[in-house]
Amino acid sequence: MSLFDDDRPQKKVAHEIGSDLALLSVDELTQRITLLTEEIARLEAERTRKSASRSAAENLFR
């Protein structure tokens, strides 16, 4: 056993839609907002990529 508990796994920040927010601290809420904002950006980028690909395919077969 080490003097410091560096060996224990870090809790991964996650968010479940509809979960009870009353138990979270302001810092935890901020972390979740950041997490969800990054995920929204990732989803929008993928949607843009797929839309461009779809448009290219539709133009090819016109």
mmCIF file of the C-alpha atoms, coordinates in Angstrom:
data_MODEL
# 
_entry.id   MODEL 
# 
loop_
_atom_site.group_PDB 
_atom_site.id 
_atom_site.type_symbol 
_atom_site.label_atom_id 
_atom_site.label_alt_id 
_atom_site.label_comp_id 
_atom_site.label_asym_id 
_atom_site.label_entity_id 
_atom_site.label_seq_id 
_atom_site.pdbx_PDB_ins_code 
_atom_site.Cartn_x 
_atom_site.Cartn_y 
_atom_site.Cartn_z 
_atom_site.occupancy 
_atom_site.B_iso_or_equiv 
_atom_site.pdbx_formal_charge 
_atom_site.auth_seq_id 
_atom_site.auth_comp_id 
_atom_site.auth_asym_id 
_atom_site.auth_atom_id 
_atom_site.pdbx_PDB_model_num 
ATOM 1  C CA . MET A 1 1  ? 0.000   0.000  0.000   1.00 0.00 ? 1  MET A CA 1 
ATOM 2  C CA . SER A 1 2  ? 1.420   3.352  -1.004  1.00 0.00 ? 2  SER A CA 1 
ATOM 3  C CA . LEU A 1 3  ? 1.569   6.409  1.150   1.00 0.00 ? 3  LEU A CA 1 
ATOM 4  C CA . PHE A 1 4  ? -0.579  8.226  -1.385  1.00 0.00 ? 4  PHE A CA 1 
ATOM 5  C CA . ASP A 1 5  ? -3.644  6.704  -2.997  1.00 0.00 ? 5  ASP A CA 1 
ATOM 6  C CA . ASP A 1 6  ? -2.439  7.369  -6.554  1.00 0.00 ? 6  ASP A CA 1 
ATOM 7  C CA . ASP A 1 7  ? -3.121  3.751  -7.500  1.00 0.00 ? 7  ASP A CA 1 
ATOM 8  C CA . ARG A 1 8  ? -6.872  3.947  -7.180  1.00 0.00 ? 8  ARG A CA 1 
ATOM 9  C CA . PRO A 1 9  ? -8.752  4.415  -10.454 1.00 0.00 ? 9  PRO A CA 1 
ATOM 10 C CA . GLN A 1 10 ? -10.058 7.866  -11.196 1.00 0.00 ? 10 GLN A CA 1 
ATOM 11 C CA . LYS A 1 11 ? -13.819 8.230  -11.434 1.00 0.00 ? 11 LYS A CA 1 
ATOM 12 C CA . LYS A 1 12 ? -14.728 8.912  -15.042 1.00 0.00 ? 12 LYS A CA 1 
ATOM 13 C CA . VAL A 1 13 ? -17.057 11.837 -15.544 1.00 0.00 ? 13 VAL A CA 1 
ATOM 14 C CA . ALA A 1 14 ? -20.229 10.661 -17.223 1.00 0.00 ? 14 ALA A CA 1 
ATOM 15 C CA . HIS A 1 15 ? -23.739 11.916 -17.532 1.00 0.00 ? 15 HIS A CA 1 
ATOM 16 C CA . GLU A 1 16 ? -26.944 9.987  -17.774 1.00 0.00 ? 16 GLU A CA 1 
ATOM 17 C CA . ILE A 1 17 ? -29.833 11.884 -19.337 1.00 0.00 ? 17 ILE A CA 1 
ATOM 18 C CA . GLY A 1 18 ? -32.543 12.488 -16.745 1.00 0.00 ? 18 GLY A CA 1 
ATOM 19 C CA . SER A 1 19 ? -30.349 11.741 -13.732 1.00 0.00 ? 19 SER A CA 1 
ATOM 20 C CA . ASP A 1 20 ? -30.909 13.560 -10.435 1.00 0.00 ? 20 ASP A CA 1 
ATOM 21 C CA . LEU A 1 21 ? -28.834 16.744 -10.496 1.00 0.00 ? 21 LEU A CA 1 
ATOM 22 C CA . ALA A 1 22 ? -29.567 17.752 -6.910  1.00 0.00 ? 22 ALA A CA 1 
ATOM 23 C CA . LEU A 1 23 ? -26.752 15.569 -5.594  1.00 0.00 ? 23 LEU A CA 1 
ATOM 24 C CA . LEU A 1 24 ? -24.065 17.215 -7.750  1.00 0.00 ? 24 LEU A CA 1 
ATOM 25 C CA . SER A 1 25 ? -21.778 20.047 -6.713  1.00 0.00 ? 25 SER A CA 1 
ATOM 26 C CA . VAL A 1 26 ? -21.322 23.182 -8.800  1.00 0.00 ? 26 VAL A CA 1 
ATOM 27 C CA . ASP A 1 27 ? -17.944 21.837 -9.992  1.00 0.00 ? 27 ASP A CA 1 
ATOM 28 C CA . GLU A 1 28 ? -19.514 18.526 -11.023 1.00 0.00 ? 28 GLU A CA 1 
ATOM 29 C CA . LEU A 1 29 ? -22.269 20.367 -12.892 1.00 0.00 ? 29 LEU A CA 1 
ATOM 30 C CA . THR A 1 30 ? -19.633 22.448 -14.681 1.00 0.00 ? 30 THR A CA 1 
ATOM 31 C CA . GLN A 1 31 ? -17.729 19.289 -15.642 1.00 0.00 ? 31 GLN A CA 1 
ATOM 32 C CA . ARG A 1 32 ? -20.885 17.731 -17.036 1.00 0.00 ? 32 ARG A CA 1 
ATOM 33 C CA . ILE A 1 33 ? -21.761 20.858 -18.999 1.00 0.00 ? 33 ILE A CA 1 
ATOM 34 C CA . THR A 1 34 ? -18.262 20.814 -20.505 1.00 0.00 ? 34 THR A CA 1 
ATOM 35 C CA . LEU A 1 35 ? -18.561 17.112 -21.296 1.00 0.00 ? 35 LEU A CA 1 
ATOM 36 C CA . LEU A 1 36 ? -21.944 17.547 -22.967 1.00 0.00 ? 36 LEU A CA 1 
ATOM 37 C CA . THR A 1 37 ? -20.855 20.663 -24.884 1.00 0.00 ? 37 THR A CA 1 
ATOM 38 C CA . GLU A 1 38 ? -17.874 18.740 -26.289 1.00 0.00 ? 38 GLU A CA 1 
ATOM 39 C CA . GLU A 1 39 ? -20.132 15.827 -27.187 1.00 0.00 ? 39 GLU A CA 1 
ATOM 40 C CA . ILE A 1 40 ? -22.587 18.140 -28.971 1.00 0.00 ? 40 ILE A CA 1 
ATOM 41 C CA . ALA A 1 41 ? -19.704 19.595 -31.004 1.00 0.00 ? 41 ALA A CA 1 
ATOM 42 C CA . ARG A 1 42 ? -18.535 16.082 -31.890 1.00 0.00 ? 42 ARG A CA 1 
ATOM 43 C CA . LEU A 1 43 ? -22.039 15.059 -32.966 1.00 0.00 ? 43 LEU A CA 1 
ATOM 44 C CA . GLU A 1 44 ? -22.514 18.200 -35.064 1.00 0.00 ? 44 GLU A CA 1 
ATOM 45 C CA . ALA A 1 45 ? -19.161 17.650 -36.794 1.00 0.00 ? 45 ALA A CA 1 
ATOM 46 C CA . GLU A 1 46 ? -20.129 14.075 -37.647 1.00 0.00 ? 46 GLU A CA 1 
ATOM 47 C CA . ARG A 1 47 ? -23.525 15.207 -38.933 1.00 0.00 ? 47 ARG A CA 1 
ATOM 48 C CA . THR A 1 48 ? -21.804 17.802 -41.136 1.00 0.00 ? 48 THR A CA 1 
ATOM 49 C CA . ARG A 1 49 ? -19.371 15.204 -42.454 1.00 0.00 ? 49 ARG A CA 1 
ATOM 50 C CA . LYS A 1 50 ? -22.159 12.756 -43.253 1.00 0.00 ? 50 LYS A CA 1 
ATOM 51 C CA . SER A 1 51 ? -24.329 15.429 -44.853 1.00 0.00 ? 51 SER A CA 1 
ATOM 52 C CA . ALA A 1 52 ? -21.484 16.441 -47.150 1.00 0.00 ? 52 ALA A CA 1 
ATOM 53 C CA . SER A 1 53 ? -20.860 12.829 -48.075 1.00 0.00 ? 53 SER A CA 1 
ATOM 54 C CA . ARG A 1 54 ? -24.551 12.255 -48.753 1.00 0.00 ? 54 ARG A CA 1 
ATOM 55 C CA . SER A 1 55 ? -24.819 15.404 -50.856 1.00 0.00 ? 55 SER A CA 1 
ATOM 56 C CA . ALA A 1 56 ? -21.820 14.335 -52.915 1.00 0.00 ? 56 ALA A CA 1 
ATOM 57 C CA . ALA A 1 57 ? -23.371 10.922 -53.515 1.00 0.00 ? 57 ALA A CA 1 
ATOM 58 C CA . GLU A 1 58 ? -26.740 12.435 -54.480 1.00 0.00 ? 58 GLU A CA 1 
ATOM 59 C CA . ASN A 1 59 ? -25.039 14.807 -56.947 1.00 0.00 ? 59 ASN A CA 1 
ATOM 60 C CA . LEU A 1 60 ? -23.121 11.924 -58.466 1.00 0.00 ? 60 LEU A CA 1 
ATOM 61 C CA . PHE A 1 61 ? -26.280 9.939  -59.211 1.00 0.00 ? 61 PHE A CA 1 
ATOM 62 C CA . ARG A 1 62 ? -28.388 12.802 -60.612 1.00 0.00 ? 62 ARG A CA 1 
# 
